[in-house]
CSV table of C-alpha atoms and ligand atoms in Angstrom, one decimal:
chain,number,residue,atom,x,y,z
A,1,UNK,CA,247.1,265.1,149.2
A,2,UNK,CA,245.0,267.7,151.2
A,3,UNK,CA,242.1,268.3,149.0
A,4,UNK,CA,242.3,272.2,147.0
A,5,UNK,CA,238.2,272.5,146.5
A,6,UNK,CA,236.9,273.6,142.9
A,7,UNK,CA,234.4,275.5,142.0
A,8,UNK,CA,232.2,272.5,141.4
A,9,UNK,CA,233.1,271.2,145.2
A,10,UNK,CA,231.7,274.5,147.2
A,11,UNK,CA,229.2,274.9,144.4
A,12,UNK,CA,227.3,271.7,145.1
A,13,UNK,CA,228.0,272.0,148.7
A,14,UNK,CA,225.9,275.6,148.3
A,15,UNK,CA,223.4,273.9,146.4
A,16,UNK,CA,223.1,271.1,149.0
A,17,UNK,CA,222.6,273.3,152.1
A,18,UNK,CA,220.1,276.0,150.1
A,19,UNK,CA,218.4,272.2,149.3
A,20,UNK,CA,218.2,271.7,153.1
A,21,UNK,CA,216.9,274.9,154.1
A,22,UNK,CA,214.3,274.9,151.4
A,23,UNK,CA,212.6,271.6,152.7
A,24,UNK,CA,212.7,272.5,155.9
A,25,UNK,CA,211.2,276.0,155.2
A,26,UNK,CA,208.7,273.7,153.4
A,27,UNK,CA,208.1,271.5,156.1
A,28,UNK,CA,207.2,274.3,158.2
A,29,UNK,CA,204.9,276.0,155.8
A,30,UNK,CA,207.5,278.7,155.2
A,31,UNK,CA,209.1,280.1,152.0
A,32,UNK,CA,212.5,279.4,151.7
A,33,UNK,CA,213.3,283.2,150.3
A,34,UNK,CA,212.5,284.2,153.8
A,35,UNK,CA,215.7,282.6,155.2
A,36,UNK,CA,219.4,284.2,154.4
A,37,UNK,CA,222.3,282.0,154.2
A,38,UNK,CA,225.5,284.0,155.7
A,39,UNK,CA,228.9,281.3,154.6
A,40,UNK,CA,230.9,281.1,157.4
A,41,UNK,CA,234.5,281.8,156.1
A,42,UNK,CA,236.3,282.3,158.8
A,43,UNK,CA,239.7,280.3,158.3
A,44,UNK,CA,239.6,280.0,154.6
A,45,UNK,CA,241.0,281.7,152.0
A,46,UNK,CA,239.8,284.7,149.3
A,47,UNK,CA,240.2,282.1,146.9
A,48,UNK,CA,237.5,279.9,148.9
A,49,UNK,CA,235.1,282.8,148.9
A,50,UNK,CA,235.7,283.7,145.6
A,51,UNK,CA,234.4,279.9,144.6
A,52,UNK,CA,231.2,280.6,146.6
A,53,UNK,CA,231.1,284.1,145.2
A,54,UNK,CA,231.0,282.6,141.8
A,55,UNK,CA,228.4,280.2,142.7
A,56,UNK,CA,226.0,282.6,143.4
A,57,UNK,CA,226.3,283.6,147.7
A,58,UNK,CA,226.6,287.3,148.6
A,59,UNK,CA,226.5,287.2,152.5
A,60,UNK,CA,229.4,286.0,154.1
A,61,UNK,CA,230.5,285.6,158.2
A,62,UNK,CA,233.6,286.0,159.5
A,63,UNK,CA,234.7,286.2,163.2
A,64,UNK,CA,237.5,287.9,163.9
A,65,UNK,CA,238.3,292.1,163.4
A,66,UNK,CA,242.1,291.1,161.6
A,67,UNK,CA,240.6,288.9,159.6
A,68,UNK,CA,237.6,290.8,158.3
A,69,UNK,CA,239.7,293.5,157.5
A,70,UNK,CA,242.4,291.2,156.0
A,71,UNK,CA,239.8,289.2,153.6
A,72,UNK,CA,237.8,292.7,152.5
A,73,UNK,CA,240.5,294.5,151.2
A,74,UNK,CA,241.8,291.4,149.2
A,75,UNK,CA,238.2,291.0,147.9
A,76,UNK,CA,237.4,294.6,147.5
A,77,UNK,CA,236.4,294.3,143.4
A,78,UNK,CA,233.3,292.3,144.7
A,79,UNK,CA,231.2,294.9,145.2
A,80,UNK,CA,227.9,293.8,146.4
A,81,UNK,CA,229.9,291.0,148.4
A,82,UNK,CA,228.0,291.6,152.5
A,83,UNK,CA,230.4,291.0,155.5
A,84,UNK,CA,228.6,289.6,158.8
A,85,UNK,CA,230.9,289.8,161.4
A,86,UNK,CA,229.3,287.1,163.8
A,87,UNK,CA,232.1,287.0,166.5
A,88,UNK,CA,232.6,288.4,169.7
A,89,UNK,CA,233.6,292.2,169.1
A,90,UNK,CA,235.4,293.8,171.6
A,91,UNK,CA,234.6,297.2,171.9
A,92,UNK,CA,238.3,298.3,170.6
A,93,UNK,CA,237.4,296.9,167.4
A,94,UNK,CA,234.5,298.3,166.6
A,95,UNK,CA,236.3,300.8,164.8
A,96,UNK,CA,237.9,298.9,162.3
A,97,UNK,CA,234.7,296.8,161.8
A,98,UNK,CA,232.2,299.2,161.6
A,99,UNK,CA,233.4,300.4,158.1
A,100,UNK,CA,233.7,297.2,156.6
A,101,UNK,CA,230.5,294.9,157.7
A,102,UNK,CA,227.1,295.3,156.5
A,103,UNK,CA,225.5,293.5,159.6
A,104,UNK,CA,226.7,293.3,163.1
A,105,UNK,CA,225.4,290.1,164.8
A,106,UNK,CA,227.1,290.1,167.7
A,107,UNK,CA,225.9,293.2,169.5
A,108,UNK,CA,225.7,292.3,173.4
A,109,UNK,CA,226.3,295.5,176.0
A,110,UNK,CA,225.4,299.0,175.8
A,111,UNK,CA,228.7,300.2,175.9
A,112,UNK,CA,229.3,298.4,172.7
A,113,UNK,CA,226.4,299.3,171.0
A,114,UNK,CA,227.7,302.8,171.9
A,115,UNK,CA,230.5,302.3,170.6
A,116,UNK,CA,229.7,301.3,167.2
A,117,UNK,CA,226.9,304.0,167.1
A,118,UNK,CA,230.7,306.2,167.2
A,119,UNK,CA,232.3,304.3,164.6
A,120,UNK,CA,229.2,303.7,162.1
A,121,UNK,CA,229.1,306.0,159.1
A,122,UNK,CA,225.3,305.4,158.8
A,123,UNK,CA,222.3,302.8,159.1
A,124,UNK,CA,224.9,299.5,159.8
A,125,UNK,CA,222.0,297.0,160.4
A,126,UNK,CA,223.1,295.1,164.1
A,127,UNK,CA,221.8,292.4,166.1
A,128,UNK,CA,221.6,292.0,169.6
A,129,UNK,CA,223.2,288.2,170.8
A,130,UNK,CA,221.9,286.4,173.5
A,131,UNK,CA,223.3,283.8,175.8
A,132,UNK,CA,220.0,281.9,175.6
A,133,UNK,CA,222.0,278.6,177.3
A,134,UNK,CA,223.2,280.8,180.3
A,135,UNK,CA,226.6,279.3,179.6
A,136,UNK,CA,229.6,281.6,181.8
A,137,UNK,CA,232.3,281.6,179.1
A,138,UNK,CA,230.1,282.4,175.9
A,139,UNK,CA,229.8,285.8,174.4
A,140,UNK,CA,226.0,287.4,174.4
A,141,UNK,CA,224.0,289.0,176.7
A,142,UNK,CA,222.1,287.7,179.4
A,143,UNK,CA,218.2,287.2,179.1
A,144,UNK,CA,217.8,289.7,181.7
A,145,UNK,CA,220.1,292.5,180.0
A,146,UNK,CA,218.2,292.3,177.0
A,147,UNK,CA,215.7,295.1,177.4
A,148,UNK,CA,218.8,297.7,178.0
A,149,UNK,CA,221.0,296.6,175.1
A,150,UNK,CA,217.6,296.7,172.6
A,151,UNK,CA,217.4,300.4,173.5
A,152,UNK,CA,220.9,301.0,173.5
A,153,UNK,CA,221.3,299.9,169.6
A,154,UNK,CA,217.8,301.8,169.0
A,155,UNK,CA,219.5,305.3,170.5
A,156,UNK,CA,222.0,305.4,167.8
A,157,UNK,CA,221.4,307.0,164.8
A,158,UNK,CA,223.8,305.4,162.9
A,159,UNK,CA,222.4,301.8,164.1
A,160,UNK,CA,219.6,300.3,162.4
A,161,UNK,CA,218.2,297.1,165.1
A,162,UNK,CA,217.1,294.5,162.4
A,163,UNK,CA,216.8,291.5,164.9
A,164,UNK,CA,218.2,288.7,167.6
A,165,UNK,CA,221.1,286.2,167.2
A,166,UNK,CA,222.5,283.2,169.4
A,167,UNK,CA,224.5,280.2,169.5
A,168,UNK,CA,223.4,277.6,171.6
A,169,UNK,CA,225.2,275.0,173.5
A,170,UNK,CA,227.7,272.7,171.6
A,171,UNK,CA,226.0,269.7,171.1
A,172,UNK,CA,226.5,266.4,168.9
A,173,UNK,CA,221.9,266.2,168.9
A,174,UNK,CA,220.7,269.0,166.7
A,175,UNK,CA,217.6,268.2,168.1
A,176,UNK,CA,219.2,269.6,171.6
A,177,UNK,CA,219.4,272.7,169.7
A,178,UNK,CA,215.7,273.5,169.4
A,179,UNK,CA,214.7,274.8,172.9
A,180,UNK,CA,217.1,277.4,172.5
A,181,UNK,CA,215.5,278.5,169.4
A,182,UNK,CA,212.0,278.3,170.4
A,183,UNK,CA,213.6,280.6,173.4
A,184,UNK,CA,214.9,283.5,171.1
A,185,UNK,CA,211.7,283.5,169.2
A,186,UNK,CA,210.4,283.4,173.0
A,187,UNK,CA,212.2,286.6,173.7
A,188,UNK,CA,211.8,288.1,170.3
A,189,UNK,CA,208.0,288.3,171.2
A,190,UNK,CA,208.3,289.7,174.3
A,191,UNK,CA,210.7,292.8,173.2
A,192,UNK,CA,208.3,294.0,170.3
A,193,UNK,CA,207.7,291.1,168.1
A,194,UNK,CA,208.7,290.8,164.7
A,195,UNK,CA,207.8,294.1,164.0
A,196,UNK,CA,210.7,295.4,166.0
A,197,UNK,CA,213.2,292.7,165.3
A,198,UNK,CA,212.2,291.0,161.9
A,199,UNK,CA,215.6,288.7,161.9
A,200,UNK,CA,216.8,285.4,164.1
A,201,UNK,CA,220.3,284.9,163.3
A,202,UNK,CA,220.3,281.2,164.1
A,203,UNK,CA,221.5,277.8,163.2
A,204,UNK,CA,224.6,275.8,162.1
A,205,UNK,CA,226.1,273.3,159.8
A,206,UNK,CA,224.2,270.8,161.8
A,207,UNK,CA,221.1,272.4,163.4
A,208,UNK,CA,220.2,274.5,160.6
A,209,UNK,CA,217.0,272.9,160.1
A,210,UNK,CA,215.8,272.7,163.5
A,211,UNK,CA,216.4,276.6,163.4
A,212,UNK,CA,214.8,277.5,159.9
A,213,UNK,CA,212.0,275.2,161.8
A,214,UNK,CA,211.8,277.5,164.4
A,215,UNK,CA,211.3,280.6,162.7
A,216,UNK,CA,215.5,281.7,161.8
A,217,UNK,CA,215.6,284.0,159.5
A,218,UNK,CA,219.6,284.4,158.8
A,219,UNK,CA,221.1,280.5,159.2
A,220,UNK,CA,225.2,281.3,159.4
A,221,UNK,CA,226.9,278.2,157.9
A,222,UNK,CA,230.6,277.1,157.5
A,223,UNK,CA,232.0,273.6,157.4
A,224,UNK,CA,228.9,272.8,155.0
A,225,UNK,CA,229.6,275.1,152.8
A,226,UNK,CA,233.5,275.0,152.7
A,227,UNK,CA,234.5,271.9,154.4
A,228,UNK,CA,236.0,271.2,158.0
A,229,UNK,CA,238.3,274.2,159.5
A,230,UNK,CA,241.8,273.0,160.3
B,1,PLP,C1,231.9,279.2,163.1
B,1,PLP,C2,230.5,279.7,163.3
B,1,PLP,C3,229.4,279.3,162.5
B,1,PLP,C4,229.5,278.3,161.5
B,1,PLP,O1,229.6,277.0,162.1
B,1,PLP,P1,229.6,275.6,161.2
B,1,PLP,O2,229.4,274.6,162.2
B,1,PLP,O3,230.9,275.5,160.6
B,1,PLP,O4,228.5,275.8,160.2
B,1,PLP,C5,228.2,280.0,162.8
B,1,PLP,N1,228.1,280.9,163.7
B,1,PLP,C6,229.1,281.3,164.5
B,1,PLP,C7,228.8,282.4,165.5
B,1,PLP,C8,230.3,280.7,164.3
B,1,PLP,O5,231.3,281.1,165.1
């Protein structure tokens, strides 16, 4: 039998990974309450978010436009319920996501940042993602491009710049994970520094403490939370 989960199941599962980023907030002489835990819930249901909605989360990530709009409307009594849309937003989308999401993470040309500036009613907080591994099929902008796209969110008034994101390469080592990190906070510093861009969107079910390590302030987590996606 495939397994329904219960309240108790994605309840302890919450507990477990707010657990792990408290220690290693801890470990790194941080307070937990600085890091933001988005669930991932791309794939499952309204009843699944509605579990994790009971135990306590507020932010959650989806990645795809359809699916956003899909999952909002069925969940629309939940008032203070945050969308993150965290996947790659083509720039014909941005019209249905705008109105929906609380935080863009996923911000990573000009002409997209324009874009939503159209679409945004007002102050929809966005981050800029970066390809910190360089890799030619991800989503993100180059380290190079950064600069421009920065400025780009900052010229809309309807945009409010609140940070970086990335997704580094697929790896079975978390530990592989942590250069990449250390580059966004790299790159954070030399665009303005926290006072500019106060949030690093980064780590995963498994590299989440390597990134709260680092200095992430937004760790975006799915299978943790609600199990492997099918
Ligand atoms: C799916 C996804 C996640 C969550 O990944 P898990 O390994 O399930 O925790 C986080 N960020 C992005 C951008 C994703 O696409």
């Amino acid at each position: 039998m495939s397994a329904v989960p219960t309240l108790s199941d994605v309840g302890q599962r919450l507990e477990a990974v707010r657990a792990r980023i408290a220690v290693a907030a801890r470990s790194s002489g941080r307070d937990p309450s600085e890091v933001r835990l988005v669930a991932v819930s791309k794939t499952k249901d309204a009843a699944s978010i509605r579990l994790a909605y009971a135990a306590g989360q507020r932010d959650f990530g989806e990645n795809y436009a359809q699916e956003l709009v899909k999952k909002a409307a069925e969940l629309e009594e939940l008032r203070d319920l945050r969308w993150h849309f965290i996947g790659h937003l083509q720039r014909n989308k941005a019209k249905v996501v705008a109105p929906v999401a609380s935080v863009v993470h996923t911000v990573d040309s000009a002409r997209l940042a324009e874009e939503l500036g159209k679409r945004a009613e007002d102050s929809l907080a966005v981050l800029v993602e970066v390809n910190v591994g360089r890799e030619d099929q991800k989503s993100g902008c180059r380290t190079t491009e950064l600069g421009e796209v920065l400025d780009a969110v900052e010229k809309e008034t309807t945009l409010r710049l609140t940070g970086l994101m990335t997704v580094p390469p697929l790896s079975d080592d978390p530990g592989a994970s942590r250069r990449f990190f250390e580059e966004l906070v790299v790159l954070r510093d030399a665009h303005g520094g926290p006072q500019r861009l106060p949030d690093l969107s980064m780590g995963m079910s498994h590299d989440l403490e390597e990134a709260v390590r680092a200095g992430a302030t937004i760790v975006r987590v799915g299978t943790a939370i609600f199990g492997a996606r099918s």
